[in-house]
């Protein structure tokens, strides 16, 4: 075989390998394309128990309960269409509070609750991505 044909064959093999790897990566990420799920998203599609996901929404006012151990927190993540109870053990971010936005990373339990490993608190209530703005309740305003 001529060197020209060998290079062409090697180039085609590399393209097939890159295409196959891309296809596998896209199929693995197919269900995880959303940055996070909202409680109303979960009402239409039952969550997979034990699968690592992100849950985003607003911390329901009056739902934050700090447990006596000092590091465990129970609260409810809500939006206009649903609510999900969340358990978190660890140090919560300084910006975590009732009525503010939160993204909890963790997994769903068999009873429908969510166990968070990490909390990401939203730092500015004025910005919200347009595709989820209609799913979230209006942020509470503070009058001075």
PDB file of C-alpha atoms in Angstrom:
ATOM      1  CA  UNK A   1       0.000   0.000   0.000  1.00  0.00           C
ATOM      2  CA  UNK A   2       1.281   3.457  -0.876  1.00  0.00           C
ATOM      3  CA  UNK A   3       2.041   5.972   1.917  1.00  0.00           C
ATOM      4  CA  UNK A   4      -0.662   8.268   0.506  1.00  0.00           C
ATOM      5  CA  UNK A   5      -3.311   5.574   0.962  1.00  0.00           C
ATOM      6  CA  UNK A   6      -2.025   4.755   4.478  1.00  0.00           C
ATOM      7  CA  UNK A   7      -2.406   8.406   5.542  1.00  0.00           C
ATOM      8  CA  UNK A   8      -5.927   8.521   4.089  1.00  0.00           C
ATOM      9  CA  UNK A   9      -6.894   5.308   5.903  1.00  0.00           C
ATOM     10  CA  UNK A  10      -5.395   6.605   9.176  1.00  0.00           C
ATOM     11  CA  UNK A  11      -7.286   9.919   8.797  1.00  0.00           C
ATOM     12  CA  UNK A  12     -10.593   8.106   8.187  1.00  0.00           C
ATOM     13  CA  UNK A  13     -10.006   5.853  11.214  1.00  0.00           C
ATOM     14  CA  UNK A  14      -9.345   8.933  13.389  1.00  0.00           C
ATOM     15  CA  UNK A  15     -12.586  10.575  12.182  1.00  0.00           C
ATOM     16  CA  UNK A  16     -14.574   7.424  12.962  1.00  0.00           C
ATOM     17  CA  UNK A  17     -13.016   7.225  16.453  1.00  0.00           C
ATOM     18  CA  UNK A  18     -13.780  10.894  17.215  1.00  0.00           C
ATOM     19  CA  UNK A  19     -17.337  10.495  15.919  1.00  0.00           C
ATOM     20  CA  UNK A  20     -17.889   7.391  18.025  1.00  0.00           C
ATOM     21  CA  UNK A  21     -16.544   9.065  21.171  1.00  0.00           C
ATOM     22  CA  UNK A  22     -18.747  12.103  20.555  1.00  0.00           C
ATOM     23  CA  UNK A  23     -21.800   9.890  20.100  1.00  0.00           C
ATOM     24  CA  UNK A  24     -21.129   8.063  23.366  1.00  0.00           C
ATOM     25  CA  UNK A  25     -20.634  11.324  25.254  1.00  0.00           C
ATOM     26  CA  UNK A  26     -23.867  12.809  23.885  1.00  0.00           C
ATOM     27  CA  UNK A  27     -25.885   9.702  24.734  1.00  0.00           C
ATOM     28  CA  UNK A  28     -24.513   9.714  28.287  1.00  0.00           C
ATOM     29  CA  UNK A  29     -25.463  13.375  28.758  1.00  0.00           C
ATOM     30  CA  UNK A  30     -28.870  13.138  27.090  1.00  0.00           C
ATOM     31  CA  UNK A  31     -30.837  13.105  30.372  1.00  0.00           C
ATOM     32  CA  UNK A  32     -28.529  15.569  32.125  1.00  0.00           C
ATOM     33  CA  UNK A  33     -28.800  18.406  29.588  1.00  0.00           C
ATOM     34  CA  UNK A  34     -30.708  20.604  32.048  1.00  0.00           C
ATOM     35  CA  UNK A  35     -28.576  22.538  34.531  1.00  0.00           C
ATOM     36  CA  UNK A  36     -31.049  21.631  37.262  1.00  0.00           C
ATOM     37  CA  UNK A  37     -34.572  20.339  37.733  1.00  0.00           C
ATOM     38  CA  UNK A  38     -37.336  22.407  39.325  1.00  0.00           C
ATOM     39  CA  UNK A  39     -40.048  20.909  41.562  1.00  0.00           C
ATOM     40  CA  UNK A  40     -42.628  21.353  38.771  1.00  0.00           C
ATOM     41  CA  UNK A  41     -40.337  19.460  36.343  1.00  0.00           C
ATOM     42  CA  UNK A  42     -40.326  16.574  38.805  1.00  0.00           C
ATOM     43  CA  UNK A  43     -44.130  16.561  39.029  1.00  0.00           C
ATOM     44  CA  UNK A  44     -44.314  15.653  35.329  1.00  0.00           C
ATOM     45  CA  UNK A  45     -41.397  13.189  35.372  1.00  0.00           C
ATOM     46  CA  UNK A  46     -40.711  11.048  38.420  1.00  0.00           C
ATOM     47  CA  UNK A  47     -37.122  11.399  39.659  1.00  0.00           C
ATOM     48  CA  UNK A  48     -34.744   8.451  39.630  1.00  0.00           C
ATOM     49  CA  UNK A  49     -33.986   7.339  43.183  1.00  0.00           C
ATOM     50  CA  UNK A  50     -30.281   7.471  44.024  1.00  0.00           C
ATOM     51  CA  UNK A  51     -29.186   9.237  40.827  1.00  0.00           C
ATOM     52  CA  UNK A  52     -27.072  12.391  41.346  1.00  0.00           C
ATOM     53  CA  UNK A  53     -28.995  15.462  40.138  1.00  0.00           C
ATOM     54  CA  UNK A  54     -29.413  19.158  40.868  1.00  0.00           C
ATOM     55  CA  UNK A  55     -32.644  20.584  42.246  1.00  0.00           C
ATOM     56  CA  UNK A  56     -33.264  24.303  41.895  1.00  0.00           C
ATOM     57  CA  UNK A  57     -35.924  26.697  43.107  1.00  0.00           C
ATOM     58  CA  UNK A  58     -36.761  29.017  45.950  1.00  0.00           C
ATOM     59  CA  UNK A  59     -36.420  28.192  49.649  1.00  0.00           C
ATOM     60  CA  UNK A  60     -39.984  28.246  50.964  1.00  0.00           C
ATOM     61  CA  UNK A  61     -40.555  30.909  53.607  1.00  0.00           C
ATOM     62  CA  UNK A  62     -41.000  29.352  57.052  1.00  0.00           C
ATOM     63  CA  UNK A  63     -39.641  25.951  56.008  1.00  0.00           C
ATOM     64  CA  UNK A  64     -36.025  26.150  57.231  1.00  0.00           C
ATOM     65  CA  UNK A  65     -35.533  24.010  60.337  1.00  0.00           C
ATOM     66  CA  UNK A  66     -32.049  23.758  61.846  1.00  0.00           C
ATOM     67  CA  UNK A  67     -31.587  20.522  63.763  1.00  0.00           C
ATOM     68  CA  UNK A  68     -29.983  20.348  67.251  1.00  0.00           C
ATOM     69  CA  UNK A  69     -26.734  18.840  65.898  1.00  0.00           C
ATOM     70  CA  UNK A  70     -25.889  22.296  64.484  1.00  0.00           C
ATOM     71  CA  UNK A  71     -25.022  21.154  60.967  1.00  0.00           C
ATOM     72  CA  UNK A  72     -28.238  19.577  59.618  1.00  0.00           C
ATOM     73  CA  UNK A  73     -30.931  21.628  57.929  1.00  0.00           C
ATOM     74  CA  UNK A  74     -34.372  20.595  56.645  1.00  0.00           C
ATOM     75  CA  UNK A  75     -36.153  22.928  54.227  1.00  0.00           C
ATOM     76  CA  UNK A  76     -38.500  22.931  51.233  1.00  0.00           C
ATOM     77  CA  UNK A  77     -37.564  23.929  47.677  1.00  0.00           C
ATOM     78  CA  UNK A  78     -40.553  25.285  45.795  1.00  0.00           C
ATOM     79  CA  UNK A  79     -41.684  26.966  42.608  1.00  0.00           C
ATOM     80  CA  UNK A  80     -45.115  27.777  41.194  1.00  0.00           C
ATOM     81  CA  UNK A  81     -45.881  24.135  40.444  1.00  0.00           C
ATOM     82  CA  UNK A  82     -44.459  21.992  43.202  1.00  0.00           C
ATOM     83  CA  UNK A  83     -42.467  21.586  46.377  1.00  0.00           C
ATOM     84  CA  UNK A  84     -39.761  19.145  47.439  1.00  0.00           C
ATOM     85  CA  UNK A  85     -38.510  18.555  51.014  1.00  0.00           C
ATOM     86  CA  UNK A  86     -34.706  18.711  51.259  1.00  0.00           C
ATOM     87  CA  UNK A  87     -32.271  17.476  53.926  1.00  0.00           C
ATOM     88  CA  UNK A  88     -28.764  18.918  54.053  1.00  0.00           C
ATOM     89  CA  UNK A  89     -25.920  18.181  56.445  1.00  0.00           C
ATOM     90  CA  UNK A  90     -22.965  20.526  56.326  1.00  0.00           C
ATOM     91  CA  UNK A  91     -22.143  24.204  56.370  1.00  0.00           C
ATOM     92  CA  UNK A  92     -24.730  26.182  54.420  1.00  0.00           C
ATOM     93  CA  UNK A  93     -23.558  29.154  52.327  1.00  0.00           C
ATOM     94  CA  UNK A  94     -23.842  32.586  53.965  1.00  0.00           C
ATOM     95  CA  UNK A  95     -26.411  33.645  51.348  1.00  0.00           C
ATOM     96  CA  UNK A  96     -28.716  30.688  52.087  1.00  0.00           C
ATOM     97  CA  UNK A  97     -31.967  31.992  53.582  1.00  0.00           C
ATOM     98  CA  UNK A  98     -35.731  31.679  53.312  1.00  0.00           C
ATOM     99  CA  UNK A  99     -37.254  33.220  50.202  1.00  0.00           C
ATOM    100  CA  UNK A 100     -34.006  33.106  48.206  1.00  0.00           C
ATOM    101  CA  UNK A 101     -32.929  30.965  45.290  1.00  0.00           C
ATOM    102  CA  UNK A 102     -30.988  27.761  45.830  1.00  0.00           C
ATOM    103  CA  UNK A 103     -29.553  24.895  43.788  1.00  0.00           C
ATOM    104  CA  UNK A 104     -29.089  21.697  45.792  1.00  0.00           C
ATOM    105  CA  UNK A 105     -26.819  18.938  44.494  1.00  0.00           C
ATOM    106  CA  UNK A 106     -27.630  15.444  45.683  1.00  0.00           C
ATOM    107  CA  UNK A 107     -30.078  12.597  45.129  1.00  0.00           C
ATOM    108  CA  UNK A 108     -33.712  11.673  45.623  1.00  0.00           C
ATOM    109  CA  UNK A 109     -34.790   9.181  48.249  1.00  0.00           C
ATOM    110  CA  UNK A 110     -37.540   6.565  47.872  1.00  0.00           C
ATOM    111  CA  UNK A 111     -39.959   8.703  49.947  1.00  0.00           C
ATOM    112  CA  UNK A 112     -39.715  11.602  47.436  1.00  0.00           C
ATOM    113  CA  UNK A 113     -37.451  13.761  49.578  1.00  0.00           C
ATOM    114  CA  UNK A 114     -34.094  15.074  48.409  1.00  0.00           C
ATOM    115  CA  UNK A 115     -30.798  14.595  50.271  1.00  0.00           C
ATOM    116  CA  UNK A 116     -28.369  17.366  49.348  1.00  0.00           C
ATOM    117  CA  UNK A 117     -24.592  16.997  49.453  1.00  0.00           C
ATOM    118  CA  UNK A 118     -23.956  20.606  48.434  1.00  0.00           C
ATOM    119  CA  UNK A 119     -25.938  23.858  48.405  1.00  0.00           C
ATOM    120  CA  UNK A 120     -25.404  26.714  45.983  1.00  0.00           C
ATOM    121  CA  UNK A 121     -27.122  29.919  47.095  1.00  0.00           C
ATOM    122  CA  UNK A 122     -28.214  32.457  44.530  1.00  0.00           C
ATOM    123  CA  UNK A 123     -26.606  35.797  45.177  1.00  0.00           C
ATOM    124  CA  UNK A 124     -28.748  38.190  43.185  1.00  0.00           C
ATOM    125  CA  UNK A 125     -32.538  37.926  43.000  1.00  0.00           C
ATOM    126  CA  UNK A 126     -32.779  40.256  40.014  1.00  0.00           C
ATOM    127  CA  UNK A 127     -31.370  37.843  37.419  1.00  0.00           C
ATOM    128  CA  UNK A 128     -33.059  34.642  36.364  1.00  0.00           C
ATOM    129  CA  UNK A 129     -32.605  32.751  33.083  1.00  0.00           C
ATOM    130  CA  UNK A 130     -35.629  33.430  30.830  1.00  0.00           C
ATOM    131  CA  UNK A 131     -36.438  29.731  30.342  1.00  0.00           C
ATOM    132  CA  UNK A 132     -37.148  29.249  34.055  1.00  0.00           C
ATOM    133  CA  UNK A 133     -38.339  32.718  35.053  1.00  0.00           C
ATOM    134  CA  UNK A 134     -42.000  31.785  34.484  1.00  0.00           C
ATOM    135  CA  UNK A 135     -41.659  28.691  36.726  1.00  0.00           C
ATOM    136  CA  UNK A 136     -40.440  30.571  39.786  1.00  0.00           C
ATOM    137  CA  UNK A 137     -42.475  32.714  42.176  1.00  0.00           C
ATOM    138  CA  UNK A 138     -41.633  36.388  42.318  1.00  0.00           C
ATOM    139  CA  UNK A 139     -38.836  37.110  44.820  1.00  0.00           C
ATOM    140  CA  UNK A 140     -39.969  38.710  48.033  1.00  0.00           C
ATOM    141  CA  UNK A 141     -39.238  42.414  48.278  1.00  0.00           C
ATOM    142  CA  UNK A 142     -37.934  44.033  51.403  1.00  0.00           C
ATOM    143  CA  UNK A 143     -39.232  47.497  52.223  1.00  0.00           C
ATOM    144  CA  UNK A 144     -37.109  49.789  54.302  1.00  0.00           C
TER     145      UNK A 144
END
